[in-house]
PDB file of C-alpha atoms and ligand atoms in Angstrom:
ATOM      1  CA  MET Y  21       0.042  -0.250  -0.086  1.00  0.00           C
ATOM      2  CA  GLY Y  22       2.929   2.669  -0.433  1.00  0.00           C
ATOM      3  CA  SER Y  23       1.369   4.493  -2.916  1.00  0.00           C
ATOM      4  CA  CYS Y  24      -1.616   5.077  -0.839  1.00  0.00           C
ATOM      5  CA  LYS Y  25      -2.664   8.726  -0.437  1.00  0.00           C
ATOM      6  CA  LEU Y  26      -4.794   9.759   2.382  1.00  0.00           C
ATOM      7  CA  ILE Y  27      -5.829  12.731   4.609  1.00  0.00           C
ATOM      8  CA  ILE Y  28      -7.403  12.549   8.276  1.00  0.00           C
ATOM      9  CA  LEU Y  29      -9.796  15.112   9.489  1.00  0.00           C
ATOM     10  CA  GLY Y  30     -11.312  15.991  13.152  1.00  0.00           C
ATOM     11  CA  PRO Y  31     -11.161  18.724  15.689  1.00  0.00           C
ATOM     12  CA  PRO Y  32      -8.152  19.568  17.843  1.00  0.00           C
ATOM     13  CA  GLY Y  33      -7.650  16.956  20.167  1.00  0.00           C
ATOM     14  CA  ALA Y  34      -9.422  14.041  17.803  1.00  0.00           C
ATOM     15  CA  GLY Y  35      -6.300  11.984  18.021  1.00  0.00           C
ATOM     16  CA  LYS Y  36      -5.062  12.982  14.141  1.00  0.00           C
ATOM     17  CA  GLY Y  37      -1.225  13.014  14.971  1.00  0.00           C
ATOM     18  CA  THR Y  38      -1.249   9.770  17.500  1.00  0.00           C
ATOM     19  CA  GLN Y  39      -3.301   8.224  14.774  1.00  0.00           C
ATOM     20  CA  ALA Y  40      -1.374   9.270  11.488  1.00  0.00           C
ATOM     21  CA  ARG Y  41       1.853   8.590  12.851  1.00  0.00           C
ATOM     22  CA  VAL Y  42       0.971   4.688  13.680  1.00  0.00           C
ATOM     23  CA  ILE Y  43      -1.370   4.052  10.416  1.00  0.00           C
ATOM     24  CA  ALA Y  44       1.199   5.673   8.040  1.00  0.00           C
ATOM     25  CA  GLU Y  45       3.846   3.391   9.815  1.00  0.00           C
ATOM     26  CA  ARG Y  46       1.829   0.386   8.986  1.00  0.00           C
ATOM     27  CA  LEU Y  47       0.839   1.050   5.601  1.00  0.00           C
ATOM     28  CA  GLY Y  48       4.754   2.043   4.851  1.00  0.00           C
ATOM     29  CA  ILE Y  49       3.887   5.787   3.764  1.00  0.00           C
ATOM     30  CA  SER Y  50       4.712   9.082   4.973  1.00  0.00           C
ATOM     31  CA  HIS Y  51       3.365  11.069   7.539  1.00  0.00           C
ATOM     32  CA  ILE Y  52       3.084  14.907   6.783  1.00  0.00           C
ATOM     33  CA  ASP Y  53       1.582  16.595   9.921  1.00  0.00           C
ATOM     34  CA  CYS Y  54       0.978  20.405   8.780  1.00  0.00           C
ATOM     35  CA  GLY Y  55       0.709  21.652  12.416  1.00  0.00           C
ATOM     36  CA  GLN Y  56       3.988  20.238  13.182  1.00  0.00           C
ATOM     37  CA  VAL Y  57       5.580  21.978   9.749  1.00  0.00           C
ATOM     38  CA  VAL Y  58       4.097  25.183  10.970  1.00  0.00           C
ATOM     39  CA  ARG Y  59       5.530  25.066  14.253  1.00  0.00           C
ATOM     40  CA  GLY Y  60       8.948  24.106  12.826  1.00  0.00           C
ATOM     41  CA  GLU Y  61       8.207  27.412  10.688  1.00  0.00           C
ATOM     42  CA  VAL Y  62       7.341  29.494  13.804  1.00  0.00           C
ATOM     43  CA  ASN Y  63      10.472  28.046  15.777  1.00  0.00           C
ATOM     44  CA  GLY Y  64      12.661  28.820  13.021  1.00  0.00           C
ATOM     45  CA  GLU Y  65      11.568  32.436  12.531  1.00  0.00           C
ATOM     46  CA  THR Y  66      11.186  31.789   8.628  1.00  0.00           C
ATOM     47  CA  GLY Y  67       9.278  33.959   6.482  1.00  0.00           C
ATOM     48  CA  PHE Y  68       6.346  32.187   6.600  1.00  0.00           C
ATOM     49  CA  GLY Y  69       6.889  31.411  10.306  1.00  0.00           C
ATOM     50  CA  LYS Y  70       6.817  35.238  11.269  1.00  0.00           C
ATOM     51  CA  GLN Y  71       3.653  35.589   9.062  1.00  0.00           C
ATOM     52  CA  ALA Y  72       2.030  32.205  10.898  1.00  0.00           C
ATOM     53  CA  LYS Y  73       2.733  32.914  14.093  1.00  0.00           C
ATOM     54  CA  GLU Y  74       0.071  35.195  15.336  1.00  0.00           C
ATOM     55  CA  HIS Y  75      -2.635  33.161  13.843  1.00  0.00           C
ATOM     56  CA  MET Y  76      -1.593  30.201  15.453  1.00  0.00           C
ATOM     57  CA  LEU Y  77      -0.970  31.446  18.684  1.00  0.00           C
ATOM     58  CA  ALA Y  78      -4.671  33.079  18.955  1.00  0.00           C
ATOM     59  CA  GLY Y  79      -6.157  29.707  17.946  1.00  0.00           C
ATOM     60  CA  ARG Y  80      -7.026  30.756  14.156  1.00  0.00           C
ATOM     61  CA  LEU Y  81      -5.816  29.398  11.062  1.00  0.00           C
ATOM     62  CA  VAL Y  82      -3.174  30.586   8.888  1.00  0.00           C
ATOM     63  CA  PRO Y  83      -4.451  32.092   5.508  1.00  0.00           C
ATOM     64  CA  ASP Y  84      -5.223  29.895   2.862  1.00  0.00           C
ATOM     65  CA  GLU Y  85      -2.975  31.188   0.322  1.00  0.00           C
ATOM     66  CA  LEU Y  86      -0.129  30.820   2.593  1.00  0.00           C
ATOM     67  CA  ILE Y  87      -0.875  27.275   3.571  1.00  0.00           C
ATOM     68  CA  ILE Y  88      -1.478  25.961   0.345  1.00  0.00           C
ATOM     69  CA  ASP Y  89       1.862  27.276  -1.335  1.00  0.00           C
ATOM     70  CA  MET Y  90       3.811  25.809   1.578  1.00  0.00           C
ATOM     71  CA  MET Y  91       2.058  21.982   1.454  1.00  0.00           C
ATOM     72  CA  LEU Y  92       1.907  22.007  -2.261  1.00  0.00           C
ATOM     73  CA  GLY Y  93       5.487  22.989  -2.545  1.00  0.00           C
ATOM     74  CA  ARG Y  94       6.307  20.121   0.136  1.00  0.00           C
ATOM     75  CA  LEU Y  95       4.083  17.685  -2.205  1.00  0.00           C
ATOM     76  CA  SER Y  96       5.247  18.628  -5.796  1.00  0.00           C
ATOM     77  CA  GLY Y  97       8.413  16.714  -5.511  1.00  0.00           C
ATOM     78  CA  ARG Y  98       6.884  13.633  -4.786  1.00  0.00           C
ATOM     79  CA  SER Y  99       6.569  10.836  -7.199  1.00  0.00           C
ATOM     80  CA  SER Y 100       2.970   9.392  -7.862  1.00  0.00           C
ATOM     81  CA  TYR Y 101       4.522   6.268  -6.273  1.00  0.00           C
ATOM     82  CA  GLU Y 102       4.743   7.408  -2.870  1.00  0.00           C
ATOM     83  CA  GLY Y 103       1.905   6.933  -0.687  1.00  0.00           C
ATOM     84  CA  TYR Y 104       1.393   9.954   2.169  1.00  0.00           C
ATOM     85  CA  MET Y 105      -1.211  10.640   5.447  1.00  0.00           C
ATOM     86  CA  LEU Y 106      -1.886  14.444   5.165  1.00  0.00           C
ATOM     87  CA  ASP Y 107      -2.459  15.449   8.757  1.00  0.00           C
ATOM     88  CA  GLY Y 108      -4.212  18.619   9.198  1.00  0.00           C
ATOM     89  CA  PHE Y 109      -4.089  19.329   5.699  1.00  0.00           C
ATOM     90  CA  PRO Y 110      -6.746  20.639   3.841  1.00  0.00           C
ATOM     91  CA  ARG Y 111      -8.607  22.153   6.720  1.00  0.00           C
ATOM     92  CA  THR Y 112     -10.897  24.601   4.433  1.00  0.00           C
ATOM     93  CA  VAL Y 113     -12.825  23.924   1.222  1.00  0.00           C
ATOM     94  CA  VAL Y 114     -10.461  26.100  -0.327  1.00  0.00           C
ATOM     95  CA  GLN Y 115      -7.413  23.961   0.789  1.00  0.00           C
ATOM     96  CA  ALA Y 116      -9.665  21.020  -0.277  1.00  0.00           C
ATOM     97  CA  GLU Y 117     -10.012  22.535  -3.803  1.00  0.00           C
ATOM     98  CA  GLY Y 118      -6.308  23.476  -4.232  1.00  0.00           C
ATOM     99  CA  LEU Y 119      -4.917  20.061  -2.826  1.00  0.00           C
ATOM    100  CA  GLU Y 120      -7.660  18.369  -5.096  1.00  0.00           C
ATOM    101  CA  LYS Y 121      -6.467  20.545  -8.077  1.00  0.00           C
ATOM    102  CA  PHE Y 122      -3.141  19.680  -7.844  1.00  0.00           C
ATOM    103  CA  LEU Y 123      -3.464  15.977  -7.506  1.00  0.00           C
ATOM    104  CA  THR Y 124      -5.677  16.038 -10.745  1.00  0.00           C
ATOM    105  CA  ALA Y 125      -2.997  18.122 -12.709  1.00  0.00           C
ATOM    106  CA  LYS Y 126      -0.475  15.070 -11.791  1.00  0.00           C
ATOM    107  CA  GLY Y 127      -2.912  12.354 -12.603  1.00  0.00           C
ATOM    108  CA  GLU Y 128      -3.091  11.277  -8.832  1.00  0.00           C
ATOM    109  CA  LYS Y 129      -6.460  11.156  -6.395  1.00  0.00           C
ATOM    110  CA  LEU Y 130      -6.834  10.718  -2.659  1.00  0.00           C
ATOM    111  CA  ASP Y 131      -7.854   7.035  -1.863  1.00  0.00           C
ATOM    112  CA  TYR Y 132      -9.362   7.883   1.642  1.00  0.00           C
ATOM    113  CA  ILE Y 133     -10.741  10.552   3.727  1.00  0.00           C
ATOM    114  CA  ILE Y 134     -10.594   9.684   7.471  1.00  0.00           C
ATOM    115  CA  TYR Y 135     -12.903  11.740  10.038  1.00  0.00           C
ATOM    116  CA  LEU Y 136     -12.109  11.010  13.714  1.00  0.00           C
ATOM    117  CA  GLY Y 137     -14.898  12.678  15.417  1.00  0.00           C
ATOM    118  CA  ILE Y 138     -14.853  13.589  19.363  1.00  0.00           C
ATOM    119  CA  SER Y 139     -16.882  15.623  21.609  1.00  0.00           C
ATOM    120  CA  GLU Y 140     -16.347  18.896  22.727  1.00  0.00           C
ATOM    121  CA  GLU Y 141     -15.372  17.814  26.461  1.00  0.00           C
ATOM    122  CA  THR Y 142     -13.150  14.795  25.034  1.00  0.00           C
ATOM    123  CA  ALA Y 143     -11.227  17.783  23.108  1.00  0.00           C
ATOM    124  CA  VAL Y 144     -10.849  20.004  26.170  1.00  0.00           C
ATOM    125  CA  ARG Y 145      -9.954  17.068  28.725  1.00  0.00           C
ATOM    126  CA  ARG Y 146      -7.106  15.882  26.457  1.00  0.00           C
ATOM    127  CA  LEU Y 147      -5.595  18.973  24.901  1.00  0.00           C
ATOM    128  CA  SER Y 148      -5.470  20.568  28.500  1.00  0.00           C
ATOM    129  CA  SER Y 149      -3.227  17.314  29.306  1.00  0.00           C
ATOM    130  CA  ARG Y 150      -1.181  17.039  26.339  1.00  0.00           C
ATOM    131  CA  ARG Y 151       2.490  17.620  26.253  1.00  0.00           C
ATOM    132  CA  TYR Y 152       4.765  17.282  23.208  1.00  0.00           C
ATOM    133  CA  CYS Y 153       8.490  17.654  22.827  1.00  0.00           C
ATOM    134  CA  PRO Y 154       9.656  20.376  20.255  1.00  0.00           C
ATOM    135  CA  ALA Y 155      12.879  18.358  19.628  1.00  0.00           C
ATOM    136  CA  CYS Y 156      11.200  15.161  17.973  1.00  0.00           C
ATOM    137  CA  GLY Y 157       7.426  15.869  17.633  1.00  0.00           C
ATOM    138  CA  ALA Y 158       6.668  12.872  20.129  1.00  0.00           C
ATOM    139  CA  VAL Y 159       3.275  13.451  22.017  1.00  0.00           C
ATOM    140  CA  TYR Y 160       2.211  12.341  25.208  1.00  0.00           C
ATOM    141  CA  ASN Y 161      -0.684  13.078  27.958  1.00  0.00           C
ATOM    142  CA  ILE Y 162       0.060  13.485  31.234  1.00  0.00           C
ATOM    143  CA  ALA Y 163      -3.143  11.784  32.290  1.00  0.00           C
ATOM    144  CA  THR Y 164      -3.170   8.763  29.883  1.00  0.00           C
ATOM    145  CA  MET Y 165       0.062   8.477  28.209  1.00  0.00           C
ATOM    146  CA  PRO Y 166       2.995   9.864  30.253  1.00  0.00           C
ATOM    147  CA  PRO Y 167       6.678   9.900  29.592  1.00  0.00           C
ATOM    148  CA  LYS Y 168       8.697   6.986  31.734  1.00  0.00           C
ATOM    149  CA  VAL Y 169      10.586   9.982  33.396  1.00  0.00           C
ATOM    150  CA  GLU Y 170       8.666  13.264  34.090  1.00  0.00           C
ATOM    151  CA  GLY Y 171       9.113  16.136  31.478  1.00  0.00           C
ATOM    152  CA  ILE Y 172      11.757  13.936  29.331  1.00  0.00           C
ATOM    153  CA  CYS Y 173      11.123  12.579  25.903  1.00  0.00           C
ATOM    154  CA  ASP Y 174      11.157   8.959  26.032  1.00  0.00           C
ATOM    155  CA  LYS Y 175      12.388   9.112  22.212  1.00  0.00           C
ATOM    156  CA  CYS Y 176      15.138  11.663  22.339  1.00  0.00           C
ATOM    157  CA  GLY Y 177      15.506  12.644  25.774  1.00  0.00           C
ATOM    158  CA  GLY Y 178      14.539  16.187  24.801  1.00  0.00           C
ATOM    159  CA  GLU Y 179      12.072  18.565  27.616  1.00  0.00           C
ATOM    160  CA  ILE Y 180       8.709  17.832  26.784  1.00  0.00           C
ATOM    161  CA  LYS Y 181       6.023  21.019  26.825  1.00  0.00           C
ATOM    162  CA  GLN Y 182       3.133  21.813  26.793  1.00  0.00           C
ATOM    163  CA  ARG Y 183       1.965  23.698  23.374  1.00  0.00           C
ATOM    164  CA  PRO Y 184       0.999  27.635  23.851  1.00  0.00           C
ATOM    165  CA  ASP Y 185      -2.044  26.787  21.897  1.00  0.00           C
ATOM    166  CA  ASP Y 186      -2.869  24.135  24.155  1.00  0.00           C
ATOM    167  CA  MET Y 187      -4.136  27.046  27.062  1.00  0.00           C
ATOM    168  CA  PRO Y 188      -8.162  26.766  27.653  1.00  0.00           C
ATOM    169  CA  ASP Y 189      -9.005  30.047  26.131  1.00  0.00           C
ATOM    170  CA  THR Y 190      -6.982  29.209  22.822  1.00  0.00           C
ATOM    171  CA  VAL Y 191      -8.380  25.938  22.883  1.00  0.00           C
ATOM    172  CA  ILE Y 192     -12.261  27.530  23.029  1.00  0.00           C
ATOM    173  CA  GLU Y 193     -11.083  29.295  19.882  1.00  0.00           C
ATOM    174  CA  ARG Y 194      -9.657  26.790  18.203  1.00  0.00           C
ATOM    175  CA  LEU Y 195     -12.869  24.256  18.568  1.00  0.00           C
ATOM    176  CA  LYS Y 196     -15.176  27.600  17.358  1.00  0.00           C
ATOM    177  CA  VAL Y 197     -12.747  27.604  14.032  1.00  0.00           C
ATOM    178  CA  TYR Y 198     -12.877  24.259  13.584  1.00  0.00           C
ATOM    179  CA  GLU Y 199     -16.771  24.595  13.815  1.00  0.00           C
ATOM    180  CA  ALA Y 200     -16.902  27.591  11.120  1.00  0.00           C
ATOM    181  CA  GLU Y 201     -13.664  26.635   8.946  1.00  0.00           C
ATOM    182  CA  THR Y 202     -13.080  22.633   8.833  1.00  0.00           C
ATOM    183  CA  LEU Y 203     -16.445  20.967   9.631  1.00  0.00           C
ATOM    184  CA  PRO Y 204     -17.711  21.683   6.099  1.00  0.00           C
ATOM    185  CA  LEU Y 205     -14.981  19.695   4.847  1.00  0.00           C
ATOM    186  CA  VAL Y 206     -16.759  16.893   6.154  1.00  0.00           C
ATOM    187  CA  ASP Y 207     -19.470  17.501   3.772  1.00  0.00           C
ATOM    188  CA  TYR Y 208     -17.310  18.070   1.003  1.00  0.00           C
ATOM    189  CA  PHE Y 209     -15.932  14.556   1.314  1.00  0.00           C
ATOM    190  CA  ARG Y 210     -18.662  12.510   2.676  1.00  0.00           C
ATOM    191  CA  GLU Y 211     -20.099  11.656  -0.775  1.00  0.00           C
ATOM    192  CA  SER Y 212     -16.420  11.203  -2.306  1.00  0.00           C
ATOM    193  CA  GLY Y 213     -15.353   7.326  -2.700  1.00  0.00           C
ATOM    194  CA  GLY Y 214     -12.983   6.484   0.568  1.00  0.00           C
ATOM    195  CA  TYR Y 215     -14.827   8.467   3.179  1.00  0.00           C
ATOM    196  CA  LEU Y 216     -14.362   6.823   6.657  1.00  0.00           C
ATOM    197  CA  ALA Y 217     -15.893   8.322   9.634  1.00  0.00           C
ATOM    198  CA  VAL Y 218     -14.540   6.614  12.821  1.00  0.00           C
ATOM    199  CA  ASP Y 219     -15.378   7.606  16.435  1.00  0.00           C
ATOM    200  CA  GLY Y 220     -12.154   8.945  18.019  1.00  0.00           C
ATOM    201  CA  ASP Y 221     -13.640   8.650  21.958  1.00  0.00           C
ATOM    202  CA  LYS Y 222     -12.626   5.182  21.407  1.00  0.00           C
ATOM    203  CA  ASP Y 223      -9.269   3.648  22.510  1.00  0.00           C
ATOM    204  CA  GLY Y 224      -6.529   4.764  20.511  1.00  0.00           C
ATOM    205  CA  GLU Y 225      -5.843   1.158  19.756  1.00  0.00           C
ATOM    206  CA  GLU Y 226      -9.496   0.261  18.518  1.00  0.00           C
ATOM    207  CA  VAL Y 227      -9.533   3.602  16.435  1.00  0.00           C
ATOM    208  CA  THR Y 228      -6.071   2.011  14.448  1.00  0.00           C
ATOM    209  CA  GLU Y 229      -7.363  -1.196  13.934  1.00  0.00           C
ATOM    210  CA  GLU Y 230     -10.636   0.242  12.715  1.00  0.00           C
ATOM    211  CA  VAL Y 231      -9.205   2.421  10.183  1.00  0.00           C
ATOM    212  CA  LEU Y 232      -6.540  -0.216   8.951  1.00  0.00           C
ATOM    213  CA  LYS Y 233      -9.388  -2.713   8.479  1.00  0.00           C
ATOM    214  CA  ALA Y 234     -11.508  -0.374   6.959  1.00  0.00           C
ATOM    215  CA  VAL Y 235      -8.738   0.659   4.327  1.00  0.00           C
ATOM    216  CA  LYS Y 236      -7.744  -2.848   3.362  1.00  0.00           C
ATOM    217  CA  ALA Y 237     -11.337  -4.178   2.730  1.00  0.00           C
ATOM    218  CA  GLY Y 238     -11.679  -1.053   1.017  1.00  0.00           C
ATOM    219  CA  GLY Y 239      -9.549  -2.116  -1.931  1.00  0.00           C
ATOM    220  CA  ARG Y 240      -8.688   1.689  -3.212  1.00  0.00           C
ATOM    221  CA  CYS Y 241      -4.871   1.758  -2.168  1.00  0.00           C
ATOM    222  CA  LYS Y 242      -2.210  -0.699  -4.152  1.00  0.00           C
TER     223      LYS Y 242
HETATM  224  P1  AP5 W  26      -2.520  21.229  14.785  1.00  0.00           P
HETATM  225  O1  AP5 W  26      -0.973  21.149  15.148  1.00  0.00           O
HETATM  226  O2  AP5 W  26      -2.632  20.218  13.522  1.00  0.00           O
HETATM  227  O3  AP5 W  26      -3.555  21.161  15.494  1.00  0.00           O
HETATM  228  P2  AP5 W  26      -5.126  20.819  15.732  1.00  0.00           P
HETATM  229  O4  AP5 W  26      -5.692  20.233  14.168  1.00  0.00           O
HETATM  230  O5  AP5 W  26      -6.077  21.622  16.617  1.00  0.00           O
HETATM  231  O6  AP5 W  26      -4.773  19.101  16.111  1.00  0.00           O
HETATM  232  P3  AP5 W  26      -4.075  18.898  17.411  1.00  0.00           P
HETATM  233  O7  AP5 W  26      -2.651  18.639  16.955  1.00  0.00           O
HETATM  234  O8  AP5 W  26      -4.510  19.686  18.607  1.00  0.00           O
HETATM  235  O9  AP5 W  26      -4.851  17.514  17.648  1.00  0.00           O
HETATM  236  P4  AP5 W  26      -4.516  16.014  17.206  1.00  0.00           P
HETATM  237  O10 AP5 W  26      -5.996  15.611  16.253  1.00  0.00           O
HETATM  238  O11 AP5 W  26      -3.370  15.611  16.245  1.00  0.00           O
HETATM  239  O12 AP5 W  26      -4.683  15.090  18.540  1.00  0.00           O
HETATM  240  P5  AP5 W  26      -3.269  14.660  19.101  1.00  0.00           P
HETATM  241  O13 AP5 W  26      -2.884  12.902  18.354  1.00  0.00           O
HETATM  242  O14 AP5 W  26      -2.230  15.350  19.562  1.00  0.00           O
HETATM  243  O15 AP5 W  26      -2.312  22.712  14.126  1.00  0.00           O
HETATM  244  C1  AP5 W  26      -1.975  23.697  14.948  1.00  0.00           C
HETATM  245  C2  AP5 W  26      -2.590  25.098  14.253  1.00  0.00           C
HETATM  246  O16 AP5 W  26      -1.574  25.374  12.849  1.00  0.00           O
HETATM  247  C3  AP5 W  26      -3.760  25.818  13.918  1.00  0.00           C
HETATM  248  O17 AP5 W  26      -4.662  26.019  14.907  1.00  0.00           O
HETATM  249  C4  AP5 W  26      -3.413  26.413  12.840  1.00  0.00           C
HETATM  250  O18 AP5 W  26      -2.815  27.913  13.341  1.00  0.00           O
HETATM  251  C5  AP5 W  26      -2.284  26.217  12.018  1.00  0.00           C
HETATM  252  N1  AP5 W  26      -2.559  25.143  10.987  1.00  0.00           N
HETATM  253  C6  AP5 W  26      -1.978  23.905  10.976  1.00  0.00           C
HETATM  254  N2  AP5 W  26      -2.734  23.379   9.592  1.00  0.00           N
HETATM  255  C7  AP5 W  26      -3.065  24.181   9.257  1.00  0.00           C
HETATM  256  C8  AP5 W  26      -4.034  24.475   7.658  1.00  0.00           C
HETATM  257  N3  AP5 W  26      -4.018  23.517   7.319  1.00  0.00           N
HETATM  258  N4  AP5 W  26      -4.577  25.587   7.469  1.00  0.00           N
HETATM  259  C9  AP5 W  26      -4.380  26.733   8.366  1.00  0.00           C
HETATM  260  N5  AP5 W  26      -3.592  27.128   9.457  1.00  0.00           N
HETATM  261  C10 AP5 W  26      -3.207  25.528   9.754  1.00  0.00           C
HETATM  262  O19 AP5 W  26      -3.913  13.708  20.855  1.00  0.00           O
HETATM  263  C11 AP5 W  26      -4.662  14.692  21.628  1.00  0.00           C
HETATM  264  C12 AP5 W  26      -3.859  14.117  22.703  1.00  0.00           C
HETATM  265  O20 AP5 W  26      -5.249  13.265  23.330  1.00  0.00           O
HETATM  266  C13 AP5 W  26      -2.589  13.551  23.125  1.00  0.00           C
HETATM  267  O21 AP5 W  26      -2.430  13.983  24.480  1.00  0.00           O
HETATM  268  C14 AP5 W  26      -2.862  12.209  22.955  1.00  0.00           C
HETATM  269  O22 AP5 W  26      -1.885  11.481  23.725  1.00  0.00           O
HETATM  270  C15 AP5 W  26      -4.216  11.989  23.522  1.00  0.00           C
HETATM  271  N6  AP5 W  26      -5.039  10.904  22.822  1.00  0.00           N
HETATM  272  C16 AP5 W  26      -5.114  10.830  21.558  1.00  0.00           C
HETATM  273  N7  AP5 W  26      -6.037   9.686  21.117  1.00  0.00           N
HETATM  274  C17 AP5 W  26      -6.410   9.530  21.970  1.00  0.00           C
HETATM  275  C18 AP5 W  26      -7.731   8.108  22.767  1.00  0.00           C
HETATM  276  N8  AP5 W  26      -7.751   7.777  21.266  1.00  0.00           N
HETATM  277  N9  AP5 W  26      -7.627   8.074  23.750  1.00  0.00           N
HETATM  278  C19 AP5 W  26      -7.100   8.890  24.936  1.00  0.00           C
HETATM  279  N10 AP5 W  26      -6.195   9.738  24.558  1.00  0.00           N
HETATM  280  C20 AP5 W  26      -6.058   9.887  23.170  1.00  0.00           C
END
């Protein structure tokens, strides 16, 4: 399934990053995490990062034209045989249209669109206890998935931190932005082949197995 192309959608805290990492590894494809790319550019104080920073810290989306340019730039060097899981892109209908136009021009298509649904209560609970490693991107949860040594990343030994946009007021804003700007994508993709809706409130391993089973049964990936 090495050429499979998927996107994963869902509210903040749905488990997109957590699932995308595992599912991409199991399918033998790359995981492209748009939020992590944006954070890397902000931390590196690049031109894009400087423009994106204030939007991200306020819980808003980075303007479509900036994100589309950056993400399509990253995808354009890949061959059609290279599969990937896009996590956090597209996030608006304009971004989805930009991606589909780009893929069509290359004779490619999206094979699966995975929608992870969770309640607002779950989102707030998970994000307030999430921690991450800025050095390698590993994600933890101090309530349910803490690192072995408090404050230290299991994978690279870096210091783990709370994301500035996981503060309660910013989380509420992100959920509002999600509802207004990203939820319409569910309707945009619902009728397309390969749309899979999964209950993200379930245990993480159950979610992974459900997605992999549906992807294998769907037969859209080689
Ligand atoms: P981004 O980093 O993508 O943030 P997000 O979409 O809000 O998603 P999150 O990373 O918060 O959540 P997740 O669903 O990945 O959950 P996770 O797996 O970590 O984007 C950040 C910002 O960048 C945006 O706000 C925007 O400003 C900008 N940006 C990015 N892309 C953009 C775009 N396309 N256009 C414009 N702007 C863009 O899990 C959360 C926690 O829950 C973790 O602690 C995890 O351990 C735990 N957990 C996960 N699954 C389970 C489970 N099943 N059971 C129990 N705990 C679980």
